[in-house]
């Protein structure tokens, strides 16, 4: 129903991630830009542009960055388990 634009009770939440939050998430993990980019599957150039505010992450990348910022060790544990 939601996908068809009908009322379904589903709530959508917009996730916003600022350049400072991205840098903070990376620093909480103690990773360089290159290490962070490699660990999370983005190019170092893309990460630098996110941190400088030249580009913004979209989709799942925004959600993952927010999770990394709030629960960095949980993300590391999850990635090591996979």
PDB file of C-alpha atoms in Angstrom:
ATOM      1  CA  UNK A   1       0.000   0.000   0.000  1.00  0.00           C
ATOM      2  CA  UNK A   2       2.796   2.414   0.914  1.00  0.00           C
ATOM      3  CA  UNK A   3       4.591   1.865  -2.402  1.00  0.00           C
ATOM      4  CA  UNK A   4       1.384   2.744  -4.214  1.00  0.00           C
ATOM      5  CA  UNK A   5       0.995   5.995  -2.305  1.00  0.00           C
ATOM      6  CA  UNK A   6      -1.857   4.733  -0.147  1.00  0.00           C
ATOM      7  CA  UNK A   7      -2.073   5.158   3.605  1.00  0.00           C
ATOM      8  CA  UNK A   8      -0.390   2.203   5.225  1.00  0.00           C
ATOM      9  CA  UNK A   9       0.790   3.366   8.625  1.00  0.00           C
ATOM     10  CA  UNK A  10       4.423   3.230   7.461  1.00  0.00           C
ATOM     11  CA  UNK A  11       6.544   6.119   8.693  1.00  0.00           C
ATOM     12  CA  UNK A  12       9.466   7.329   6.660  1.00  0.00           C
ATOM     13  CA  UNK A  13      12.383   9.032   8.407  1.00  0.00           C
ATOM     14  CA  UNK A  14      14.800  11.245   6.559  1.00  0.00           C
ATOM     15  CA  UNK A  15      18.387  10.682   7.578  1.00  0.00           C
ATOM     16  CA  UNK A  16      20.667  13.678   7.297  1.00  0.00           C
ATOM     17  CA  UNK A  17      24.413  13.365   7.721  1.00  0.00           C
ATOM     18  CA  UNK A  18      26.613  16.458   7.891  1.00  0.00           C
ATOM     19  CA  UNK A  19      30.248  16.556   6.748  1.00  0.00           C
ATOM     20  CA  UNK A  20      31.313  16.883  10.385  1.00  0.00           C
ATOM     21  CA  UNK A  21      29.320  13.802  11.363  1.00  0.00           C
ATOM     22  CA  UNK A  22      30.998  11.796   8.613  1.00  0.00           C
ATOM     23  CA  UNK A  23      34.453  12.863   9.759  1.00  0.00           C
ATOM     24  CA  UNK A  24      33.505  12.183  13.386  1.00  0.00           C
ATOM     25  CA  UNK A  25      32.295   8.677  12.528  1.00  0.00           C
ATOM     26  CA  UNK A  26      35.593   7.926  10.792  1.00  0.00           C
ATOM     27  CA  UNK A  27      37.666   9.320  13.634  1.00  0.00           C
ATOM     28  CA  UNK A  28      35.685   7.328  16.230  1.00  0.00           C
ATOM     29  CA  UNK A  29      36.914   4.215  14.470  1.00  0.00           C
ATOM     30  CA  UNK A  30      40.477   5.551  14.373  1.00  0.00           C
ATOM     31  CA  UNK A  31      40.739   5.138  10.600  1.00  0.00           C
ATOM     32  CA  UNK A  32      42.392   7.254   7.938  1.00  0.00           C
ATOM     33  CA  UNK A  33      40.259   8.372   5.018  1.00  0.00           C
ATOM     34  CA  UNK A  34      41.747   5.637   2.833  1.00  0.00           C
ATOM     35  CA  UNK A  35      41.162   2.948   5.471  1.00  0.00           C
ATOM     36  CA  UNK A  36      37.592   4.073   6.123  1.00  0.00           C
ATOM     37  CA  UNK A  37      36.778   4.252   2.418  1.00  0.00           C
ATOM     38  CA  UNK A  38      38.166   0.761   1.857  1.00  0.00           C
ATOM     39  CA  UNK A  39      36.346  -0.697   4.875  1.00  0.00           C
ATOM     40  CA  UNK A  40      32.968   0.662   3.794  1.00  0.00           C
ATOM     41  CA  UNK A  41      33.207   0.266   0.046  1.00  0.00           C
ATOM     42  CA  UNK A  42      33.481   3.837  -1.194  1.00  0.00           C
ATOM     43  CA  UNK A  43      36.305   5.514  -3.033  1.00  0.00           C
ATOM     44  CA  UNK A  44      38.678   7.707  -1.022  1.00  0.00           C
ATOM     45  CA  UNK A  45      37.774  10.577  -3.359  1.00  0.00           C
ATOM     46  CA  UNK A  46      34.067  10.177  -2.567  1.00  0.00           C
ATOM     47  CA  UNK A  47      34.752  10.106   1.166  1.00  0.00           C
ATOM     48  CA  UNK A  48      36.871  13.262   0.937  1.00  0.00           C
ATOM     49  CA  UNK A  49      34.097  15.041  -0.966  1.00  0.00           C
ATOM     50  CA  UNK A  50      31.560  13.980   1.686  1.00  0.00           C
ATOM     51  CA  UNK A  51      33.797  15.262   4.486  1.00  0.00           C
ATOM     52  CA  UNK A  52      34.396  18.556   2.652  1.00  0.00           C
ATOM     53  CA  UNK A  53      30.682  19.049   1.949  1.00  0.00           C
ATOM     54  CA  UNK A  54      31.174  18.968  -1.830  1.00  0.00           C
ATOM     55  CA  UNK A  55      28.895  15.938  -2.166  1.00  0.00           C
ATOM     56  CA  UNK A  56      26.401  14.223   0.094  1.00  0.00           C
ATOM     57  CA  UNK A  57      25.976  10.503   0.676  1.00  0.00           C
ATOM     58  CA  UNK A  58      22.699   9.021  -0.483  1.00  0.00           C
ATOM     59  CA  UNK A  59      20.579   5.988   0.278  1.00  0.00           C
ATOM     60  CA  UNK A  60      22.082   3.238   2.356  1.00  0.00           C
ATOM     61  CA  UNK A  61      25.382   5.121   2.710  1.00  0.00           C
ATOM     62  CA  UNK A  62      23.636   7.838   4.759  1.00  0.00           C
ATOM     63  CA  UNK A  63      22.060   5.270   7.034  1.00  0.00           C
ATOM     64  CA  UNK A  64      25.309   3.355   7.493  1.00  0.00           C
ATOM     65  CA  UNK A  65      27.206   6.556   8.302  1.00  0.00           C
ATOM     66  CA  UNK A  66      24.629   7.480  10.937  1.00  0.00           C
ATOM     67  CA  UNK A  67      24.920   4.018  12.489  1.00  0.00           C
ATOM     68  CA  UNK A  68      28.720   4.235  12.444  1.00  0.00           C
ATOM     69  CA  UNK A  69      28.534   7.607  14.188  1.00  0.00           C
ATOM     70  CA  UNK A  70      26.207   6.336  16.911  1.00  0.00           C
ATOM     71  CA  UNK A  71      27.455   2.748  17.339  1.00  0.00           C
ATOM     72  CA  UNK A  72      30.904   2.454  15.722  1.00  0.00           C
ATOM     73  CA  UNK A  73      32.020  -0.659  17.589  1.00  0.00           C
ATOM     74  CA  UNK A  74      28.804  -2.506  16.727  1.00  0.00           C
ATOM     75  CA  UNK A  75      29.464  -1.860  13.042  1.00  0.00           C
ATOM     76  CA  UNK A  76      33.031  -3.109  13.325  1.00  0.00           C
ATOM     77  CA  UNK A  77      31.822  -6.269  15.103  1.00  0.00           C
ATOM     78  CA  UNK A  78      29.181  -6.856  12.439  1.00  0.00           C
ATOM     79  CA  UNK A  79      31.689  -6.461   9.605  1.00  0.00           C
ATOM     80  CA  UNK A  80      34.176  -8.819  11.249  1.00  0.00           C
ATOM     81  CA  UNK A  81      31.455 -11.464  11.672  1.00  0.00           C
ATOM     82  CA  UNK A  82      30.641 -11.425   7.952  1.00  0.00           C
TER      83      UNK A  82
END
